[in-house]
Amino acid sequence: QTVVTQEPSFSVSPGGTVTLTCGLGSGSVSTSYYPSWYRQTPGQAPRTLIYTTNTRFSGVPDRFSGSILGNKAALTITGAQADDESDYYCVLYMSSGIGVFGGGTKLTVL
Amino acid sequence: EVQLVESGGGLVQPGGSLRLSCAASGFTFSSHWMSWVRQAPGKGLEWVATIKQDGSEKYYVDSVKGRFTISRDNAKNSLSLQMSNLRAEDTAVYYCARAPGVGATMALGFDYWGQGTLVTLSS
């Protein structure tokens, strides 16, 4: 069973920069895993931020960017705003044909 | 405008069956991989099943293999998930989601999501 790891929680100051990561329990994440990122607030459906490592979804501000940092996928948020408070999930595509979500990161802006 | 509208959720007994549907509009349905993603109460997201544009390839998470069947009707712009032998751990909101990329060779994540339909297992 593949395990995808994310920080359970993170906090950032308004206007600050934060980088959330998405790793593998065993191994390194590369672009071959086509990492994607989503955000979700309580009671709402997920919303897409980034797919295929660094492609920003339509309408997503360029404050959000995706990359590979070291052996993990990363989502960087610059100029953090209060309404960036959310749960953030990554997905890694597996050779089995289906992807695996990380456990999510609860981001607090304070 | 892309829209995905799920239906079919409800209360079902363990061991029972349920069929979820997703009505798609605003895009060429037959050009995209489609998937079901679920979220148990208070838990994270889980990619459940995915299907290729023409239905020729289907993939499932291990926990639902042999119990769930994903299908699509491109003529009706509709995605379905037939769930049988349901278990308590299948209780979740089920989301229909579209994969990005027209004619993509793999379901590389999601771009558009529906609002979800709740499936509750209870005896």
PDB file of C-alpha atoms in Angstrom:
ATOM      1  CA  GLN A   1       0.000   0.000   0.000  1.00  0.00           C
ATOM      2  CA  THR A   2       1.606   3.229  -1.184  1.00  0.00           C
ATOM      3  CA  VAL A   3       1.701   5.975   1.420  1.00  0.00           C
ATOM      4  CA  VAL A   4       1.681   9.611   0.352  1.00  0.00           C
ATOM      5  CA  THR A   5       2.827  11.963   3.081  1.00  0.00           C
ATOM      6  CA  GLN A   6       1.862  15.556   3.825  1.00  0.00           C
ATOM      7  CA  GLU A   7       2.430  17.772   6.823  1.00  0.00           C
ATOM      8  CA  PRO A   8      -0.672  17.437   9.030  1.00  0.00           C
ATOM      9  CA  SER A   9      -0.704  21.152   9.727  1.00  0.00           C
ATOM     10  CA  PHE A  10       1.130  24.337   8.875  1.00  0.00           C
ATOM     11  CA  SER A  11       0.755  27.971   9.742  1.00  0.00           C
ATOM     12  CA  VAL A  12       1.750  31.088   7.867  1.00  0.00           C
ATOM     13  CA  SER A  13       1.531  34.787   8.613  1.00  0.00           C
ATOM     14  CA  PRO A  14      -0.559  37.022   6.386  1.00  0.00           C
ATOM     15  CA  GLY A  15       1.593  38.134   3.482  1.00  0.00           C
ATOM     16  CA  GLY A  16       4.057  35.351   4.108  1.00  0.00           C
ATOM     17  CA  THR A  17       5.206  32.432   1.993  1.00  0.00           C
ATOM     18  CA  VAL A  18       4.605  28.793   2.788  1.00  0.00           C
ATOM     19  CA  THR A  19       5.640  25.598   1.031  1.00  0.00           C
ATOM     20  CA  LEU A  20       3.604  22.456   1.563  1.00  0.00           C
ATOM     21  CA  THR A  21       5.151  19.157   0.542  1.00  0.00           C
ATOM     22  CA  CYS A  22       3.965  15.814  -0.772  1.00  0.00           C
ATOM     23  CA  GLY A  23       6.219  12.819  -0.389  1.00  0.00           C
ATOM     24  CA  LEU A  24       6.306   9.067  -0.643  1.00  0.00           C
ATOM     25  CA  GLY A  25       6.657   6.814   2.350  1.00  0.00           C
ATOM     26  CA  SER A  26       9.285   5.001   0.334  1.00  0.00           C
ATOM     27  CA  GLY A  27      11.036   6.632  -2.584  1.00  0.00           C
ATOM     28  CA  SER A  28      11.238   9.997  -4.264  1.00  0.00           C
ATOM     29  CA  VAL A  29       8.555  11.975  -6.027  1.00  0.00           C
ATOM     30  CA  SER A  30       9.345  12.992  -9.593  1.00  0.00           C
ATOM     31  CA  THR A  31       7.341  14.537 -12.421  1.00  0.00           C
ATOM     32  CA  SER A  32       6.515  10.959 -13.450  1.00  0.00           C
ATOM     33  CA  TYR A  33       4.045  10.905 -10.582  1.00  0.00           C
ATOM     34  CA  TYR A  34       2.237  13.910 -12.112  1.00  0.00           C
ATOM     35  CA  PRO A  35       1.552  15.490  -8.721  1.00  0.00           C
ATOM     36  CA  SER A  36      -1.550  17.613  -8.374  1.00  0.00           C
ATOM     37  CA  TRP A  37      -2.889  19.843  -5.612  1.00  0.00           C
ATOM     38  CA  TYR A  38      -6.368  20.656  -4.328  1.00  0.00           C
ATOM     39  CA  ARG A  39      -7.848  22.764  -1.591  1.00  0.00           C
ATOM     40  CA  GLN A  40     -10.994  22.165   0.386  1.00  0.00           C
ATOM     41  CA  THR A  41     -12.881  24.097   3.011  1.00  0.00           C
ATOM     42  CA  PRO A  42     -15.357  22.390   5.374  1.00  0.00           C
ATOM     43  CA  GLY A  43     -18.585  21.338   3.715  1.00  0.00           C
ATOM     44  CA  GLN A  44     -17.364  22.214   0.238  1.00  0.00           C
ATOM     45  CA  ALA A  45     -16.181  20.171  -2.710  1.00  0.00           C
ATOM     46  CA  PRO A  46     -12.456  20.164  -3.431  1.00  0.00           C
ATOM     47  CA  ARG A  47     -11.126  22.785  -5.827  1.00  0.00           C
ATOM     48  CA  THR A  48      -8.238  22.265  -8.164  1.00  0.00           C
ATOM     49  CA  LEU A  49      -5.097  24.361  -7.831  1.00  0.00           C
ATOM     50  CA  ILE A  50      -2.317  22.620  -9.725  1.00  0.00           C
ATOM     51  CA  TYR A  51      -2.027  19.513 -11.911  1.00  0.00           C
ATOM     52  CA  THR A  52       0.852  17.754 -13.694  1.00  0.00           C
ATOM     53  CA  THR A  53       3.366  19.198 -11.236  1.00  0.00           C
ATOM     54  CA  ASN A  54       3.100  22.873 -12.120  1.00  0.00           C
ATOM     55  CA  THR A  55       0.120  23.584 -14.393  1.00  0.00           C
ATOM     56  CA  ARG A  56      -2.074  26.128 -12.686  1.00  0.00           C
ATOM     57  CA  PHE A  57      -5.810  25.499 -13.119  1.00  0.00           C
ATOM     58  CA  SER A  58      -7.903  28.181 -14.769  1.00  0.00           C
ATOM     59  CA  GLY A  59      -8.509  31.132 -12.469  1.00  0.00           C
ATOM     60  CA  VAL A  60      -5.974  30.131  -9.843  1.00  0.00           C
ATOM     61  CA  PRO A  61      -3.830  33.109  -8.845  1.00  0.00           C
ATOM     62  CA  ASP A  62      -0.134  32.947  -9.635  1.00  0.00           C
ATOM     63  CA  ARG A  63       0.485  33.151  -5.882  1.00  0.00           C
ATOM     64  CA  PHE A  64       0.066  29.384  -6.056  1.00  0.00           C
ATOM     65  CA  SER A  65       2.802  27.392  -7.743  1.00  0.00           C
ATOM     66  CA  GLY A  66       3.802  23.748  -7.958  1.00  0.00           C
ATOM     67  CA  SER A  67       7.225  22.195  -8.256  1.00  0.00           C
ATOM     68  CA  ILE A  68       9.483  19.322  -7.301  1.00  0.00           C
ATOM     69  CA  LEU A  69      11.738  20.204  -4.362  1.00  0.00           C
ATOM     70  CA  GLY A  70      14.316  17.575  -3.566  1.00  0.00           C
ATOM     71  CA  ASN A  71      12.464  14.287  -3.354  1.00  0.00           C
ATOM     72  CA  LYS A  72       9.001  15.729  -2.858  1.00  0.00           C
ATOM     73  CA  ALA A  73       6.333  17.606  -4.749  1.00  0.00           C
ATOM     74  CA  ALA A  74       5.713  21.065  -3.386  1.00  0.00           C
ATOM     75  CA  LEU A  75       2.973  23.674  -3.362  1.00  0.00           C
ATOM     76  CA  THR A  76       4.178  27.178  -2.623  1.00  0.00           C
ATOM     77  CA  ILE A  77       1.804  29.943  -1.645  1.00  0.00           C
ATOM     78  CA  THR A  78       3.191  33.466  -1.666  1.00  0.00           C
ATOM     79  CA  GLY A  79       1.525  36.520  -0.196  1.00  0.00           C
ATOM     80  CA  ALA A  80      -0.706  34.373   2.022  1.00  0.00           C
ATOM     81  CA  GLN A  81      -4.198  35.713   2.601  1.00  0.00           C
ATOM     82  CA  ALA A  82      -6.775  34.926   5.249  1.00  0.00           C
ATOM     83  CA  ASP A  83      -8.960  33.074   2.778  1.00  0.00           C
ATOM     84  CA  ASP A  84      -6.074  30.719   1.959  1.00  0.00           C
ATOM     85  CA  GLU A  85      -6.965  28.947   5.193  1.00  0.00           C
ATOM     86  CA  SER A  86      -8.019  25.542   4.002  1.00  0.00           C
ATOM     87  CA  ASP A  87      -7.152  21.871   3.844  1.00  0.00           C
ATOM     88  CA  TYR A  88      -4.697  21.155   1.052  1.00  0.00           C
ATOM     89  CA  TYR A  89      -4.410  17.738  -0.577  1.00  0.00           C
ATOM     90  CA  CYS A  90      -1.927  16.337  -3.052  1.00  0.00           C
ATOM     91  CA  VAL A  91      -2.363  13.334  -5.329  1.00  0.00           C
ATOM     92  CA  LEU A  92       0.359  11.223  -6.889  1.00  0.00           C
ATOM     93  CA  TYR A  93      -0.423   9.157  -9.976  1.00  0.00           C
ATOM     94  CA  MET A  94       0.663   5.520  -9.668  1.00  0.00           C
ATOM     95  CA  SER A  95       1.551   2.966 -12.311  1.00  0.00           C
ATOM     96  CA  SER A  96      -1.520   1.005 -11.212  1.00  0.00           C
ATOM     97  CA  GLY A  97      -3.563   3.513 -13.167  1.00  0.00           C
ATOM     98  CA  ILE A  98      -5.071   5.256 -10.163  1.00  0.00           C
ATOM     99  CA  GLY A  99      -3.639   7.858  -7.854  1.00  0.00           C
ATOM    100  CA  VAL A 100      -3.175   8.089  -4.111  1.00  0.00           C
ATOM    101  CA  PHE A 101      -4.046  11.126  -2.044  1.00  0.00           C
ATOM    102  CA  GLY A 102      -1.943  12.389   0.794  1.00  0.00           C
ATOM    103  CA  GLY A 103      -3.586  12.819   4.155  1.00  0.00           C
ATOM    104  CA  GLY A 104      -3.939  16.567   3.699  1.00  0.00           C
ATOM    105  CA  THR A 105      -2.420  19.642   5.331  1.00  0.00           C
ATOM    106  CA  LYS A 106      -4.508  22.007   7.397  1.00  0.00           C
ATOM    107  CA  LEU A 107      -3.181  25.489   6.682  1.00  0.00           C
ATOM    108  CA  THR A 108      -3.766  28.255   9.173  1.00  0.00           C
ATOM    109  CA  VAL A 109      -3.148  31.898   8.345  1.00  0.00           C
ATOM    110  CA  LEU A 110      -2.439  33.905  11.483  1.00  0.00           C
TER     111      LEU A 110
ATOM    112  CA  GLU B   1     -19.634  26.194 -18.199  1.00  0.00           C
ATOM    113  CA  VAL B   2     -18.484  22.767 -17.051  1.00  0.00           C
ATOM    114  CA  GLN B   3     -20.945  21.156 -14.669  1.00  0.00           C
ATOM    115  CA  LEU B   4     -20.887  17.808 -12.897  1.00  0.00           C
ATOM    116  CA  VAL B   5     -23.975  16.877 -10.920  1.00  0.00           C
ATOM    117  CA  GLU B   6     -24.017  13.731  -8.827  1.00  0.00           C
ATOM    118  CA  SER B   7     -27.121  11.877  -7.724  1.00  0.00           C
ATOM    119  CA  GLY B   8     -28.143   8.554  -6.258  1.00  0.00           C
ATOM    120  CA  GLY B   9     -26.745   8.773  -2.766  1.00  0.00           C
ATOM    121  CA  GLY B  10     -28.736   7.765   0.270  1.00  0.00           C
ATOM    122  CA  LEU B  11     -29.072   5.448   3.234  1.00  0.00           C
ATOM    123  CA  VAL B  12     -28.357   1.781   2.597  1.00  0.00           C
ATOM    124  CA  GLN B  13     -27.837  -1.273   4.746  1.00  0.00           C
ATOM    125  CA  PRO B  14     -24.515  -3.092   4.926  1.00  0.00           C
ATOM    126  CA  GLY B  15     -24.375  -5.678   2.186  1.00  0.00           C
ATOM    127  CA  GLY B  16     -26.697  -3.639   0.021  1.00  0.00           C
ATOM    128  CA  SER B  17     -26.216  -1.979  -3.337  1.00  0.00           C
ATOM    129  CA  LEU B  18     -26.457   1.538  -4.699  1.00  0.00           C
ATOM    130  CA  ARG B  19     -25.867   3.190  -8.047  1.00  0.00           C
ATOM    131  CA  LEU B  20     -24.454   6.687  -8.249  1.00  0.00           C
ATOM    132  CA  SER B  21     -24.754   8.833 -11.330  1.00  0.00           C
ATOM    133  CA  CYS B  22     -23.001  11.960 -12.538  1.00  0.00           C
ATOM    134  CA  ALA B  23     -24.532  14.155 -15.231  1.00  0.00           C
ATOM    135  CA  ALA B  24     -21.917  16.103 -17.145  1.00  0.00           C
ATOM    136  CA  SER B  25     -22.423  19.204 -19.267  1.00  0.00           C
ATOM    137  CA  GLY B  26     -20.512  22.096 -20.736  1.00  0.00           C
ATOM    138  CA  PHE B  27     -17.710  20.064 -22.307  1.00  0.00           C
ATOM    139  CA  THR B  28     -17.081  17.162 -24.669  1.00  0.00           C
ATOM    140  CA  PHE B  29     -17.619  14.346 -22.192  1.00  0.00           C
ATOM    141  CA  SER B  30     -16.190  11.651 -24.453  1.00  0.00           C
ATOM    142  CA  SER B  31     -12.804  13.400 -24.531  1.00  0.00           C
ATOM    143  CA  HIS B  32     -11.927  13.124 -20.859  1.00  0.00           C
ATOM    144  CA  TRP B  33     -11.036  10.492 -18.329  1.00  0.00           C
ATOM    145  CA  MET B  34     -13.565  10.582 -15.480  1.00  0.00           C
ATOM    146  CA  SER B  35     -13.256   9.508 -11.866  1.00  0.00           C
ATOM    147  CA  TRP B  36     -15.010   9.023  -8.565  1.00  0.00           C
ATOM    148  CA  VAL B  37     -13.385  10.330  -5.407  1.00  0.00           C
ATOM    149  CA  ARG B  38     -14.811   9.849  -1.933  1.00  0.00           C
ATOM    150  CA  GLN B  39     -14.426  11.402   1.481  1.00  0.00           C
ATOM    151  CA  ALA B  40     -15.488   9.669   4.665  1.00  0.00           C
ATOM    152  CA  PRO B  41     -16.845  11.932   7.421  1.00  0.00           C
ATOM    153  CA  GLY B  42     -13.991  13.921   8.952  1.00  0.00           C
ATOM    154  CA  LYS B  43     -11.410  12.150   6.799  1.00  0.00           C
ATOM    155  CA  GLY B  44      -9.314  12.885   3.740  1.00  0.00           C
ATOM    156  CA  LEU B  45      -9.951  12.265   0.068  1.00  0.00           C
ATOM    157  CA  GLU B  46      -9.673   8.864  -1.588  1.00  0.00           C
ATOM    158  CA  TRP B  47      -9.518   8.217  -5.338  1.00  0.00           C
ATOM    159  CA  VAL B  48     -11.968   5.342  -5.831  1.00  0.00           C
ATOM    160  CA  ALA B  49     -12.200   4.601  -9.542  1.00  0.00           C
ATOM    161  CA  THR B  50     -11.345   6.029 -12.930  1.00  0.00           C
ATOM    162  CA  ILE B  51     -12.410   5.288 -16.505  1.00  0.00           C
ATOM    163  CA  LYS B  52     -10.896   6.086 -19.867  1.00  0.00           C
ATOM    164  CA  GLN B  53     -12.615   8.236 -22.473  1.00  0.00           C
ATOM    165  CA  ASP B  54     -14.059   5.255 -24.369  1.00  0.00           C
ATOM    166  CA  GLY B  55     -14.555   3.050 -21.312  1.00  0.00           C
ATOM    167  CA  SER B  56     -11.872   0.586 -22.425  1.00  0.00           C
ATOM    168  CA  GLU B  57      -9.755   1.038 -19.297  1.00  0.00           C
ATOM    169  CA  LYS B  58     -10.963   1.099 -15.713  1.00  0.00           C
ATOM    170  CA  TYR B  59      -8.960   1.265 -12.520  1.00  0.00           C
ATOM    171  CA  TYR B  60      -9.994   0.898  -8.897  1.00  0.00           C
ATOM    172  CA  VAL B  61      -8.547   1.370  -5.440  1.00  0.00           C
ATOM    173  CA  ASP B  62      -7.895  -2.020  -3.858  1.00  0.00           C
ATOM    174  CA  SER B  63     -10.587  -1.605  -1.192  1.00  0.00           C
ATOM    175  CA  VAL B  64     -13.417  -1.554  -3.752  1.00  0.00           C
ATOM    176  CA  LYS B  65     -12.161  -4.018  -6.362  1.00  0.00           C
ATOM    177  CA  GLY B  66     -14.763  -6.666  -7.064  1.00  0.00           C
ATOM    178  CA  ARG B  67     -17.502  -4.620  -5.362  1.00  0.00           C
ATOM    179  CA  PHE B  68     -17.670  -1.350  -7.347  1.00  0.00           C
ATOM    180  CA  THR B  69     -17.996  -0.901 -11.102  1.00  0.00           C
ATOM    181  CA  ILE B  70     -17.402   2.379 -12.890  1.00  0.00           C
ATOM    182  CA  SER B  71     -19.053   2.934 -16.255  1.00  0.00           C
ATOM    183  CA  ARG B  72     -19.950   5.720 -18.636  1.00  0.00           C
ATOM    184  CA  ASP B  73     -22.458   6.480 -21.363  1.00  0.00           C
ATOM    185  CA  ASN B  74     -20.904   8.973 -23.728  1.00  0.00           C
ATOM    186  CA  ALA B  75     -24.131   9.353 -25.682  1.00  0.00           C
ATOM    187  CA  LYS B  76     -25.848  10.548 -22.489  1.00  0.00           C
ATOM    188  CA  ASN B  77     -22.872  12.408 -20.993  1.00  0.00           C
ATOM    189  CA  SER B  78     -23.211  10.300 -17.895  1.00  0.00           C
ATOM    190  CA  LEU B  79     -20.846   8.603 -15.462  1.00  0.00           C
ATOM    191  CA  SER B  80     -21.952   5.891 -13.045  1.00  0.00           C
ATOM    192  CA  LEU B  81     -20.655   3.977 -10.077  1.00  0.00           C
ATOM    193  CA  GLN B  82     -22.402   0.719  -9.253  1.00  0.00           C
ATOM    194  CA  MET B  83     -21.646  -0.199  -5.659  1.00  0.00           C
ATOM    195  CA  SER B  84     -22.475  -3.601  -4.210  1.00  0.00           C
ATOM    196  CA  ASN B  85     -21.749  -5.534  -1.023  1.00  0.00           C
ATOM    197  CA  LEU B  86     -21.461  -2.186   0.712  1.00  0.00           C
ATOM    198  CA  ARG B  87     -19.611  -1.917   3.997  1.00  0.00           C
ATOM    199  CA  ALA B  88     -19.717   0.580   6.844  1.00  0.00           C
ATOM    200  CA  GLU B  89     -16.383   2.001   5.669  1.00  0.00           C
ATOM    201  CA  ASP B  90     -17.958   2.966   2.334  1.00  0.00           C
ATOM    202  CA  THR B  91     -19.883   5.721   4.119  1.00  0.00           C
ATOM    203  CA  ALA B  92     -18.696   8.908   2.440  1.00  0.00           C
ATOM    204  CA  VAL B  93     -19.450  11.806   0.177  1.00  0.00           C
ATOM    205  CA  TYR B  94     -18.785  10.637  -3.376  1.00  0.00           C
ATOM    206  CA  TYR B  95     -17.498  13.199  -5.868  1.00  0.00           C
ATOM    207  CA  CYS B  96     -17.494  12.942  -9.630  1.00  0.00           C
ATOM    208  CA  ALA B  97     -14.407  14.564 -11.126  1.00  0.00           C
ATOM    209  CA  ARG B  98     -13.045  15.227 -14.582  1.00  0.00           C
ATOM    210  CA  ALA B  99      -9.437  14.676 -15.555  1.00  0.00           C
ATOM    211  CA  PRO B 100      -7.652  17.491 -17.356  1.00  0.00           C
ATOM    212  CA  GLY B 101      -6.517  17.153 -20.917  1.00  0.00           C
ATOM    213  CA  VAL B 102      -8.516  16.343 -24.011  1.00  0.00           C
ATOM    214  CA  GLY B 103      -7.592  12.883 -25.228  1.00  0.00           C
ATOM    215  CA  ALA B 104      -5.140  12.300 -22.390  1.00  0.00           C
ATOM    216  CA  THR B 105      -3.600   8.851 -22.164  1.00  0.00           C
ATOM    217  CA  MET B 106      -3.858   8.768 -18.381  1.00  0.00           C
ATOM    218  CA  ALA B 107      -6.104  10.244 -15.713  1.00  0.00           C
ATOM    219  CA  LEU B 108      -3.611  12.797 -14.470  1.00  0.00           C
ATOM    220  CA  GLY B 109      -5.573  14.128 -11.576  1.00  0.00           C
ATOM    221  CA  PHE B 110      -8.664  16.288 -11.737  1.00  0.00           C
ATOM    222  CA  ASP B 111      -9.747  19.708 -12.867  1.00  0.00           C
ATOM    223  CA  TYR B 112     -13.520  20.014 -12.376  1.00  0.00           C
ATOM    224  CA  TRP B 113     -15.456  18.508  -9.472  1.00  0.00           C
ATOM    225  CA  GLY B 114     -19.109  17.971  -8.695  1.00  0.00           C
ATOM    226  CA  GLN B 115     -20.672  18.909  -5.369  1.00  0.00           C
ATOM    227  CA  GLY B 116     -20.888  15.321  -4.172  1.00  0.00           C
ATOM    228  CA  THR B 117     -23.553  12.883  -3.063  1.00  0.00           C
ATOM    229  CA  LEU B 118     -23.655  11.311   0.390  1.00  0.00           C
ATOM    230  CA  VAL B 119     -23.774   7.563   0.858  1.00  0.00           C
ATOM    231  CA  THR B 120     -24.530   6.393   4.378  1.00  0.00           C
ATOM    232  CA  LEU B 121     -24.321   2.821   5.548  1.00  0.00           C
ATOM    233  CA  SER B 122     -26.515   1.999   8.501  1.00  0.00           C
ATOM    234  CA  SER B 123     -28.356  -1.012   9.773  1.00  0.00           C
TER     235      SER B 123
END
